[in-house]
Coordinates of C-alpha atoms and ligand atoms in Angstrom, one line a residue:
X1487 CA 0.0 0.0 0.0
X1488 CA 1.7 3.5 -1.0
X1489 CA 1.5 5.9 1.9
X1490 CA 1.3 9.4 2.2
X1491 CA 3.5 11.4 4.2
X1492 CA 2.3 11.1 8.0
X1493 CA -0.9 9.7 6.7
X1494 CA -2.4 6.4 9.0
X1495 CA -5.8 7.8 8.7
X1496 CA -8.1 5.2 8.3
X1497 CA -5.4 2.4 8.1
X1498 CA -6.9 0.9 11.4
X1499 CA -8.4 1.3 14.3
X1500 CA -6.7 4.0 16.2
X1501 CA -3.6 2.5 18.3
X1502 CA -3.6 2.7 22.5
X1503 CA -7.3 2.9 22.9
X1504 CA -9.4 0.0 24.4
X1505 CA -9.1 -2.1 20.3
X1506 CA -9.1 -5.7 20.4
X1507 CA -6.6 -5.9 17.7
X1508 CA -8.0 -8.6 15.2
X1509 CA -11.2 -6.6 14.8
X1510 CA -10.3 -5.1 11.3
X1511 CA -13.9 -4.3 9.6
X1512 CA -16.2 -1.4 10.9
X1513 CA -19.1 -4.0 11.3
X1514 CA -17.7 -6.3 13.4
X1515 CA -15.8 -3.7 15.3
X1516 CA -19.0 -1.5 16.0
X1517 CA -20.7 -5.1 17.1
X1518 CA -18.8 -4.5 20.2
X1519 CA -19.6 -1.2 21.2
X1520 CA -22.4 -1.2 23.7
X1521 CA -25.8 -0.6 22.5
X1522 CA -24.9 -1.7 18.9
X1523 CA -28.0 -1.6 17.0
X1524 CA -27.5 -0.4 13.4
X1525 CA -31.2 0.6 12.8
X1526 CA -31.5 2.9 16.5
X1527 CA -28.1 3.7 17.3
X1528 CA -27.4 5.5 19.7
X1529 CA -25.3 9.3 19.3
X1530 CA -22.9 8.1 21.9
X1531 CA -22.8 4.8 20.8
X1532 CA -21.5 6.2 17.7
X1533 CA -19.6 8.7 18.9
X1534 CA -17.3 6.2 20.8
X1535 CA -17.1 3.9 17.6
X1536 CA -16.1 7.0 15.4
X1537 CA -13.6 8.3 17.8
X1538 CA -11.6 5.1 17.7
X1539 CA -11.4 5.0 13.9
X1540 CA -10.0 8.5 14.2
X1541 CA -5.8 7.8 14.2
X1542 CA -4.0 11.0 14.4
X1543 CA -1.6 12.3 11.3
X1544 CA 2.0 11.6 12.1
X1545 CA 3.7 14.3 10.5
X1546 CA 5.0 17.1 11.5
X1547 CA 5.8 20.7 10.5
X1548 CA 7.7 23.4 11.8
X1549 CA 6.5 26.3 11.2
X1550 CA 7.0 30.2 12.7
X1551 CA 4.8 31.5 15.7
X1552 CA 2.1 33.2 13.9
X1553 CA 1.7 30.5 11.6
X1554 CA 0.9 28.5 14.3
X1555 CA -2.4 29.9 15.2
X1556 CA -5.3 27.3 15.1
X1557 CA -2.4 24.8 14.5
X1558 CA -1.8 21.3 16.9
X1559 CA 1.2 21.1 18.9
X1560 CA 3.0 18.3 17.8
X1561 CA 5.3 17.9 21.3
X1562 CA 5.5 19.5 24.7
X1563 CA 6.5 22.8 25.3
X1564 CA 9.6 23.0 28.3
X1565 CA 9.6 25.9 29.4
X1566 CA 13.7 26.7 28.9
X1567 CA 13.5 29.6 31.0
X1568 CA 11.8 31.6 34.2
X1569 CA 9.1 34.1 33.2
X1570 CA 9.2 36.5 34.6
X1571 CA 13.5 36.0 35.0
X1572 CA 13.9 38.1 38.1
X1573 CA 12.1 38.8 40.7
X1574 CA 10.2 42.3 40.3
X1575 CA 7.4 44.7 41.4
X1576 CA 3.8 44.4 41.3
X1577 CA 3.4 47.9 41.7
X1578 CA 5.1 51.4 41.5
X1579 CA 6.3 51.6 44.8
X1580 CA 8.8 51.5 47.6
X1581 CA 11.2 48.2 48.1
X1582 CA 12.5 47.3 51.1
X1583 CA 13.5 44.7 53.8
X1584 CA 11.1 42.8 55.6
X1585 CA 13.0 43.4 58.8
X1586 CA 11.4 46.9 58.8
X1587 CA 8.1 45.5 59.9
X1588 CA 9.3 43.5 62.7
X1589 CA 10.9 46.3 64.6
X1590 CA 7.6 46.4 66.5
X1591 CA 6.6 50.4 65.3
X1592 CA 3.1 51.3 64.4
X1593 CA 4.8 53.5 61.6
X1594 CA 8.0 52.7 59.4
X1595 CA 10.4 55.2 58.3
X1596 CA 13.1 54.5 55.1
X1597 CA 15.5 56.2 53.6
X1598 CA 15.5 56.4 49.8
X1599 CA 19.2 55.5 48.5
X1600 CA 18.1 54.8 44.5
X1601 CA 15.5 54.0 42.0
X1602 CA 14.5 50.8 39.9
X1603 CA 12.5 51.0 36.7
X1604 CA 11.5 48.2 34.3
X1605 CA 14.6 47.2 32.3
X1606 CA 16.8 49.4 34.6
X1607 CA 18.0 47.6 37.8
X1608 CA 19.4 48.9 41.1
X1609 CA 22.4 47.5 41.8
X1610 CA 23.2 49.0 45.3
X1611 CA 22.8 48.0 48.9
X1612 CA 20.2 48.2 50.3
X1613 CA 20.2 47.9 54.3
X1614 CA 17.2 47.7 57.1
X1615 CA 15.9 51.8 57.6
X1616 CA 16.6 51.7 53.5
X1617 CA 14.5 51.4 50.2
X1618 CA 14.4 52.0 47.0
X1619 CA 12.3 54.0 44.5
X1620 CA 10.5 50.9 42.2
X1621 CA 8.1 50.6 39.0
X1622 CA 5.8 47.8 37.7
X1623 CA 8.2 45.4 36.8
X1624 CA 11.3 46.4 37.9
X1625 CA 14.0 43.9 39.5
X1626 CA 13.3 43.5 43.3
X1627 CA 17.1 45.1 44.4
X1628 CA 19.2 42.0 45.9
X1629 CA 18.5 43.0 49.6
X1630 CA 14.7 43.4 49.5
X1631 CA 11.6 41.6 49.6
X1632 CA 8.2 43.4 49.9
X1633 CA 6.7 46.7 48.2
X1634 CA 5.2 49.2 49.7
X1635 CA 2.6 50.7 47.1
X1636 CA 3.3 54.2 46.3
X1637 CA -0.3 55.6 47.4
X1638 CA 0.6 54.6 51.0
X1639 CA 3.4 56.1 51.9
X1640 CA 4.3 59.9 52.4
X1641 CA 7.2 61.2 51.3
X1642 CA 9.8 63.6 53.2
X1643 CA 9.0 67.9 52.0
X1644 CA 13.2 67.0 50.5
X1645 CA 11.7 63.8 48.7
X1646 CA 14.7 61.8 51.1
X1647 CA 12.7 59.6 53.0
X1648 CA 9.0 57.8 53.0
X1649 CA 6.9 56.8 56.2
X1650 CA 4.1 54.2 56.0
X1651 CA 1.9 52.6 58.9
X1652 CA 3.4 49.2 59.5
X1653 CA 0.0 47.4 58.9
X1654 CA -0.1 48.7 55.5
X1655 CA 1.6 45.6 53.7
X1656 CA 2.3 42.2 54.7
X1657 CA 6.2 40.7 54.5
X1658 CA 6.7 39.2 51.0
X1659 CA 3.9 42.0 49.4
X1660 CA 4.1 43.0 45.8
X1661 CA 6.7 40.9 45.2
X1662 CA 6.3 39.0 41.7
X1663 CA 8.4 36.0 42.3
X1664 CA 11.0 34.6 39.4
X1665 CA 9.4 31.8 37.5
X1666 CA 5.4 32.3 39.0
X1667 CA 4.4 32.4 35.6
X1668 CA 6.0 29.6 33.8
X1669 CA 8.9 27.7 35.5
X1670 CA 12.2 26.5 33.8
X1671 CA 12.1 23.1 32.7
X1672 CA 8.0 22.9 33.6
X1673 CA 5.4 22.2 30.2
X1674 CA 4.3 25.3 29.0
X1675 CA 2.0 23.6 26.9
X1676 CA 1.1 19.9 26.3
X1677 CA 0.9 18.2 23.0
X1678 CA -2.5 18.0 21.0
X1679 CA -3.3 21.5 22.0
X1680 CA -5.0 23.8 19.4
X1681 CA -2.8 27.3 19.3
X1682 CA -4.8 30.4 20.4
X1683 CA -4.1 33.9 20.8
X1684 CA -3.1 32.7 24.1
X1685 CA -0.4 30.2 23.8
X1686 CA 1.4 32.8 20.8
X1687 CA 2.4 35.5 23.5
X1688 CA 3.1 32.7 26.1
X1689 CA 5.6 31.3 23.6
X1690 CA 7.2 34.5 22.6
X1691 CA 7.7 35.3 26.2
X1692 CA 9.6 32.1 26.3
X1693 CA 11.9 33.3 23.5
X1694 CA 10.1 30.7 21.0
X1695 CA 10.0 32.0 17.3
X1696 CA 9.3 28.4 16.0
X1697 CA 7.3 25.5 16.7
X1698 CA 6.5 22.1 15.7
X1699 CA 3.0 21.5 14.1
X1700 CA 0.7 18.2 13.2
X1701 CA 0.5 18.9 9.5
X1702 CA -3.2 19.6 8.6
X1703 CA -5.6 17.2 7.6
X1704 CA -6.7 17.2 4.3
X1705 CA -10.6 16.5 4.1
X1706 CA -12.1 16.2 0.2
X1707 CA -15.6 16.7 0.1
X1708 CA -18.4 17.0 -2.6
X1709 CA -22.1 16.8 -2.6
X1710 CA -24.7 13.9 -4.6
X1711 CA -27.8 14.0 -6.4
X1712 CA -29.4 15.2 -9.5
X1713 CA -31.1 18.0 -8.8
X1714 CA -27.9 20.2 -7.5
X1715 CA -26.9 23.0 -9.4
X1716 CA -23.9 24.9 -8.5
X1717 CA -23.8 28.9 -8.0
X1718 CA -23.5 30.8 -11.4
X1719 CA -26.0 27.3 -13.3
X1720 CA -29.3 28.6 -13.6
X1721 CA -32.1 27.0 -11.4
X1722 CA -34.3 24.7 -14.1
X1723 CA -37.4 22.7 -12.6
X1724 CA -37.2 21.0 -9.4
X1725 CA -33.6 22.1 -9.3
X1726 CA -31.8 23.5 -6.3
X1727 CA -28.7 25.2 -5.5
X1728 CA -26.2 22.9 -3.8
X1729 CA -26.1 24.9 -0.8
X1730 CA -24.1 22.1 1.7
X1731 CA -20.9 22.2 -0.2
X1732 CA -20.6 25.9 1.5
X1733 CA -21.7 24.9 4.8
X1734 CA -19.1 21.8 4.9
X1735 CA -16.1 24.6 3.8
X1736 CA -17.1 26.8 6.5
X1737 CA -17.4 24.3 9.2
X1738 CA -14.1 22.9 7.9
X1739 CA -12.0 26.0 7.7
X1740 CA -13.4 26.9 11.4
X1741 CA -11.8 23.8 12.6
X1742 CA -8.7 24.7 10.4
X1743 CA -8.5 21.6 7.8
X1744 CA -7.1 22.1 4.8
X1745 CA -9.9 21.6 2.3
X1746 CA -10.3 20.0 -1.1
X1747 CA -13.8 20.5 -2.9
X1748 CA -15.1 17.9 -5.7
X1749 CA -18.2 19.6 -6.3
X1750 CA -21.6 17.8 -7.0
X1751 CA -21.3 14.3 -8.6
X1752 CA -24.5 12.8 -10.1
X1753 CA -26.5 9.8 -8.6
X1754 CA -25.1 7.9 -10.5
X1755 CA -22.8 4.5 -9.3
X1756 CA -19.5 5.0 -11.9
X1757 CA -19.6 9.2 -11.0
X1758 CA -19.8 8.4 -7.7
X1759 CA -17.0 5.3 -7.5
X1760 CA -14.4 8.1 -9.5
X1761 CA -15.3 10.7 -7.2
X1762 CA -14.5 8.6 -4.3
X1763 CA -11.8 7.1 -5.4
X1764 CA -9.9 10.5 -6.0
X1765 CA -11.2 11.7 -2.9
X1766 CA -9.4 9.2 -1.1
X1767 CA -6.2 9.5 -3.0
X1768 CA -6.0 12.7 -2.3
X1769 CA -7.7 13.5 1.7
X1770 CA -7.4 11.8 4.8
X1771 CA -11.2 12.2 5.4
X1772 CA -14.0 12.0 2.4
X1773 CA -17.1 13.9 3.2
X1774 CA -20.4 13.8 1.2
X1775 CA -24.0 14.9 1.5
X1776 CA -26.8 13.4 0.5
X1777 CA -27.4 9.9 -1.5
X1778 CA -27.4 7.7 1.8
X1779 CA -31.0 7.7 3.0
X1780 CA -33.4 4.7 2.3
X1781 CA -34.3 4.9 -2.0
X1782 CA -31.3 5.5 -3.2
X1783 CA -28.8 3.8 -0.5
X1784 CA -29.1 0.4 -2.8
X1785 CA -26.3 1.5 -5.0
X1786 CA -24.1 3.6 -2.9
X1787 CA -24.4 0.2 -0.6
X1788 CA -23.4 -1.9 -2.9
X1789 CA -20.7 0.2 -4.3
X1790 CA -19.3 1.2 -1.3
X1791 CA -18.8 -2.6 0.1
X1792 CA -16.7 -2.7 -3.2
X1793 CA -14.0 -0.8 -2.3
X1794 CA -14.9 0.3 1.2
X1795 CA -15.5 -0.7 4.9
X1796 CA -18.6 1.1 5.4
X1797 CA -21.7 0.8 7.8
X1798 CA -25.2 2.3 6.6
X1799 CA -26.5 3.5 10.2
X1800 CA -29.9 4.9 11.0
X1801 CA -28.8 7.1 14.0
X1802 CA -31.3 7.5 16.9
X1803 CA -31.0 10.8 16.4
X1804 CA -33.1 14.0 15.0
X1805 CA -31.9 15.9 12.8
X1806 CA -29.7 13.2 10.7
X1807 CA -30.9 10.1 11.0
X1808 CA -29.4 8.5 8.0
X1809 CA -25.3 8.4 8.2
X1810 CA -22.8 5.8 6.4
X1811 CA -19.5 5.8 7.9
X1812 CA -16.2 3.7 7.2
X1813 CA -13.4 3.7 5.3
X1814 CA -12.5 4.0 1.6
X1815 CA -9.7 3.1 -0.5
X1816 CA -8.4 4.6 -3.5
X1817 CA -7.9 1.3 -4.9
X1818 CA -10.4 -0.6 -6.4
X1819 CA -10.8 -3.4 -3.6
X1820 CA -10.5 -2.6 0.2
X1821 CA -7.4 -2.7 1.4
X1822 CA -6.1 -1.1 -1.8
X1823 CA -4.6 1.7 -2.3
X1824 CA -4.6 4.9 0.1
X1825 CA -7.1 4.9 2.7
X1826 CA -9.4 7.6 3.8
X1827 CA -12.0 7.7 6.8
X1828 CA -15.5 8.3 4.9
X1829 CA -18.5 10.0 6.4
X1830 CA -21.3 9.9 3.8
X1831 CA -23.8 12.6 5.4
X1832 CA -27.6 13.2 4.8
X1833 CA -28.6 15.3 2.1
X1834 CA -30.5 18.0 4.0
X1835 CA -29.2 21.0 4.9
X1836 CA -29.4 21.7 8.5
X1837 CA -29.1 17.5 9.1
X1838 CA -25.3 18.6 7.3
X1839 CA -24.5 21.2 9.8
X1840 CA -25.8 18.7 12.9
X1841 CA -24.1 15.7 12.1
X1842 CA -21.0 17.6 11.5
X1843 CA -20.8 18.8 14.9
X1844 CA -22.0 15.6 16.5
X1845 CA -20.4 13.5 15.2
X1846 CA -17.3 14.4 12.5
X1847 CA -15.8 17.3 14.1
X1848 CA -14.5 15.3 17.2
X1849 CA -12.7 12.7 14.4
X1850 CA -11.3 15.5 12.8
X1851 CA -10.2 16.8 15.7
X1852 CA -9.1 13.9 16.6
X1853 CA -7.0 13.0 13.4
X1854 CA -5.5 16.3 13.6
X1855 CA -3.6 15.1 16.6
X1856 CA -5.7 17.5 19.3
X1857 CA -7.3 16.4 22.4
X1858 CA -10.4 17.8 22.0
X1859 CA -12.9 19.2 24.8
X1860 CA -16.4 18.1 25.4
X1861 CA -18.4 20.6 23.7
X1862 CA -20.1 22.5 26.8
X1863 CA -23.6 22.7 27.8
X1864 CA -25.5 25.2 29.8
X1865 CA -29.3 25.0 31.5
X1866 CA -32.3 27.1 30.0
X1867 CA -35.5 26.9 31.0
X1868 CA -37.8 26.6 27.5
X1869 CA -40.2 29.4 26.9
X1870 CA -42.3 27.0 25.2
X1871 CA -43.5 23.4 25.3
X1872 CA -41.3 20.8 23.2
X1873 CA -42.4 18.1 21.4
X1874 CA -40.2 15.0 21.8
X1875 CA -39.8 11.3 21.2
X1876 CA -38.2 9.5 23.4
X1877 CA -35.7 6.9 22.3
X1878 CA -33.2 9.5 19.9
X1879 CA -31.8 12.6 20.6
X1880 CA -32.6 15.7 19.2
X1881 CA -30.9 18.8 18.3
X1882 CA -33.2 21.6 18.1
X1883 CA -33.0 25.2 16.5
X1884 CA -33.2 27.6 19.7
X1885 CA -32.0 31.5 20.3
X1886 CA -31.1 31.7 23.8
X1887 CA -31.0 34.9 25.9
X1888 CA -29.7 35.4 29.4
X1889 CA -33.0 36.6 31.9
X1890 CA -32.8 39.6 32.4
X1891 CA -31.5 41.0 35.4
X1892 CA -30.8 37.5 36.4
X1893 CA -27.1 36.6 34.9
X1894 CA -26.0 33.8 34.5
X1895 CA -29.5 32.3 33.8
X1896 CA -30.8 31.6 30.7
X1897 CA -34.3 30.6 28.7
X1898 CA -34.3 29.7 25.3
X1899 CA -36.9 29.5 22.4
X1900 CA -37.4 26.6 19.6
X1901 CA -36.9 28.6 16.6
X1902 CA -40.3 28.1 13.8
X1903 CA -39.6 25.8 12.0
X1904 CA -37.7 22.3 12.9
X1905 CA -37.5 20.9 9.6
X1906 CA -34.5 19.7 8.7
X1907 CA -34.2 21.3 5.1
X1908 CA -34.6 24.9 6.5
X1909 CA -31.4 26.1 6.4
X1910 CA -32.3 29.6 7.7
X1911 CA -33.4 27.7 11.3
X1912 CA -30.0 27.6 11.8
X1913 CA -28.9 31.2 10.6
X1914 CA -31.7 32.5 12.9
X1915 CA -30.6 30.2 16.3
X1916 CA -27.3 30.9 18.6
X1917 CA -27.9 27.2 20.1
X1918 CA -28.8 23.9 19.3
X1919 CA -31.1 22.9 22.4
X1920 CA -29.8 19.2 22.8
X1921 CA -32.7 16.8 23.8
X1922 CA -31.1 13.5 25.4
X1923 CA -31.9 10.3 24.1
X1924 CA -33.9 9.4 26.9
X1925 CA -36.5 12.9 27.1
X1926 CA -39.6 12.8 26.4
X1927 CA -41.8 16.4 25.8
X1928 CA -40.6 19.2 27.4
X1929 CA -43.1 21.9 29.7
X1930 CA -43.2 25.2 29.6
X1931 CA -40.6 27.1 32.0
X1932 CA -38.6 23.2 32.2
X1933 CA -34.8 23.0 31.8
X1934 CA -33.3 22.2 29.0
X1935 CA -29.4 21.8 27.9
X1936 CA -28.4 24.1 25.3
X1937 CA -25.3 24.0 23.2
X1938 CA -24.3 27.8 22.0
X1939 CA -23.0 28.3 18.5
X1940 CA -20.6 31.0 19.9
X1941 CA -17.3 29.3 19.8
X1942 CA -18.8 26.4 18.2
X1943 CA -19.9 27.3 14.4
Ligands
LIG2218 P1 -30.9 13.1 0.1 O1 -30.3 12.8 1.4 O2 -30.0 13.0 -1.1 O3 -32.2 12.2 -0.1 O4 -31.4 14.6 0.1 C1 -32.3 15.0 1.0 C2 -32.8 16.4 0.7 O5 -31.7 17.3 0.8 C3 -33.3 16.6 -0.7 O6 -34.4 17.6 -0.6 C4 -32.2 17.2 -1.4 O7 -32.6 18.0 -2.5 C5 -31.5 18.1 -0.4 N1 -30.1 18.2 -0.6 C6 -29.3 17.2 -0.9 N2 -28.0 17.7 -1.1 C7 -28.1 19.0 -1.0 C8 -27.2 20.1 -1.2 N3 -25.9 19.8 -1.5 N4 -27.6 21.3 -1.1 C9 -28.9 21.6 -0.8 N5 -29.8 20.6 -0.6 C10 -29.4 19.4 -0.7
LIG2219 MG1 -30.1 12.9 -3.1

């Protein structure tokens, strides 16, 4: 089998996680997972068998510190020096000797013999009835240990000499100690950690210009079915405009993959077999829309089990019932050729957008070589009664809104329409109100877990 730099995607279930090693096809590895039941499964259920056919990328990049925004750290992060290097002042102040607040006095009086500013030490003596003149983030001189802030001490009519009431500060005050923020020799940061706005400056004040990267993952997508124009065709009868193959770039460039669009590809079983084929020459992950629901799964079945590993599963779930996952092969049997991990998604619109966040983006996280965070949840009470089956879990349009006057407390409204082909139910909503698989209808005023956009989408 040729490989591709870094690339194990797919080859396997992923390595160290709880894999009995001779399970090598999806069906009878998913047979194991708990609650296995093809026709009902469970979200979690698949979740957990998703996330162990999800090996990470090998290879790695090095690439300069603003390129690493968004990017996975491929290693730890020591730390190879203390930040901050010395210790230094919390405030603009007076430094002195702690021995000046033992001497019993209700008042403390110092001489001033020199001054410290940032990036300008004092390199004097400083003795016990002595201090020195400091600013933010100037050196502590050798001989002292505690600030006194400026605003509670008076100065001396010459400017010579400060007095301060002893109870003022504490021994050891307004001292920033060497190495408090980031010790020598500590983690920094930990591989598998997405690069934020954060971790750049924490770097630089490390002195790092360069860092090494997981290589992006390369996802290929492209949408199915005969009645998808794309922009610029005119609309015809029954014709619509392929709207997912915009959704699925957004969602991916969010998450930072490197993307690869195939456009639309007709229902038709050779169109589909080259476009899937290239796909998975050429990506680590093969997305499509549409094509998988019952009617026309017969051929993409059959075809798929030609040259793929792939399950046809009917989620217990609302949006995006219908879902094929596996793995496909550039090659014309499976096992052949370069492998890809393959999520063939439902057709409609907003059914796109959920199953993308329930279940692809934690893979591609995954895959990318980040340890990625459960997605968090808050508590809203529903302005409005929800109707709900019990036995799937849903994932409803809502806009949330804290109460007013009441932070920290939330309600949230359905929005109109809950179809899954209305696309503009999730423009409209900031949340997806998650319904577990075990709720039934929801009252009036009753708390509900909402899942905001913000961050998310
Ligand atoms: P399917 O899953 O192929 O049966 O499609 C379900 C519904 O989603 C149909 O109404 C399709 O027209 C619609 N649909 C499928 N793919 C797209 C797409 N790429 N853009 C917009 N609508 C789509
Ligand atoms: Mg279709």
């Amino acid at each position: 089998m040729k490989s591709r730099s870094g690339r194990t995607a797919a080859a396997a279930p992923a390595s160290g996680r709880d894999v009995q090693p001779l399970m090598t096809t999806l069906n009878e590895f998913s047979r194991c997972v708990a609650q296995y039941d093809p026709h009902a499964l469970p979200v979690s259920a698949a979740q957990s068998i998703v996330r162990q056919w999800a090996a990470p990328v090998t290879a790695v990049e090095r690439v300069p510190l603003r390129d690493a925004l968004d990017r996975v750290l491929a290693a730890d992060i020591i730390s190879p020096i203390d930040v901050p290097s010395h210790d230094n002042s919390a405030m603009d102040g007076y430094a002195f000797n702690c021995a000046a607040l033992a001497a019993n006095e209700s008042t403390v009086d110092l001489t001033i013999v020199g001054k410290a500013l940032a990036g300008h030490p004092f390199a004097g003596h400083v003795g016990t009835t002595q201090c020195v003149r400091v600013m933010t983030g100037a050196c502590m001189p050798a001989d002292c240990d505690t600030v006194v802030p400026q605003e509670l001490v008076e100065r001396s009519a010459d400017s010579t000499s400060i007095r301060f009431a002893a109870n003022a500060v504490r021994a050891g005050a307004n001292r920033r100690r060497a190495g408090e923020d980031l010790a020598r020799g500590h983690a920094a940061l930990r591989a598998g950690r997405i690069m934020r706005a954060s971790d750049l400056g924490l770097l630089a004040s490390l002195g790092i210009g360069e860092v090494n990267v997981r290589r992006r993952l390369r996802v290929a997508f492209f949408s199915t079915g005969d009645e998808l124009r794309s922009l610029g065709e005119p609309l015809d009868q029954g014709s619509v405009y392929d709207s997912n193959r915009y959704t699925l770039f957004a969602m991916l460039r969010r998450l930072n993959m490197d993307t690869l669009d195939l456009g639309v590809v007709r229902d038709e079983p050779a169109a589909l077999e080259a476009a899937l084929r290239s796909a998975a020459a050429s990506a680590d992950v093969v997305l499509t829309s549409g094509g998988v629901s019952v009617g026309e799964a017969d051929f993409t079945k059959q075809l798929l089990q030609t040259f793929g590993d792939v399950a046809f599963w009917s989620l217990a779930m609302r949006p995006g019932r219908p879902l094929a996952f596996g793995r496909v092969w550039s090659g014309d049997h499976p096992g052949l050729g370069l492998p890809a991990l393959f999520f063939g998604l439902p057709g409609n619109p907003v059914a796109v957008m959920v199953t993308f966040y329930q279940i692809v983006r934690e893979a591609l996280l995954l895959m990318s070589g980040a340890t990625p965070q459960a997605l968090p949840l808050l508590r809203a009470a529903s302005r409005q009664i929800i109707r709900k089956r019990a036995g799937r879990t849903e994932y409803q349009r809502g806009v949330a809104e804290q109460v007013l006057g009441a932070p920290g407390q939330w309600h949230v409204t359905p929005t109109g329409s809950q179809s899954s082909g209305v696309l503009s139910s999730m423009s409209e909503a900031n949340c997806f109100i998650v319904l577990g698989h075990d709720e039934a209808d929801i009252a009036e005023g009753e708390h509900v877990d909402i899942m905001l956009f913000d961050g998310l989408i």
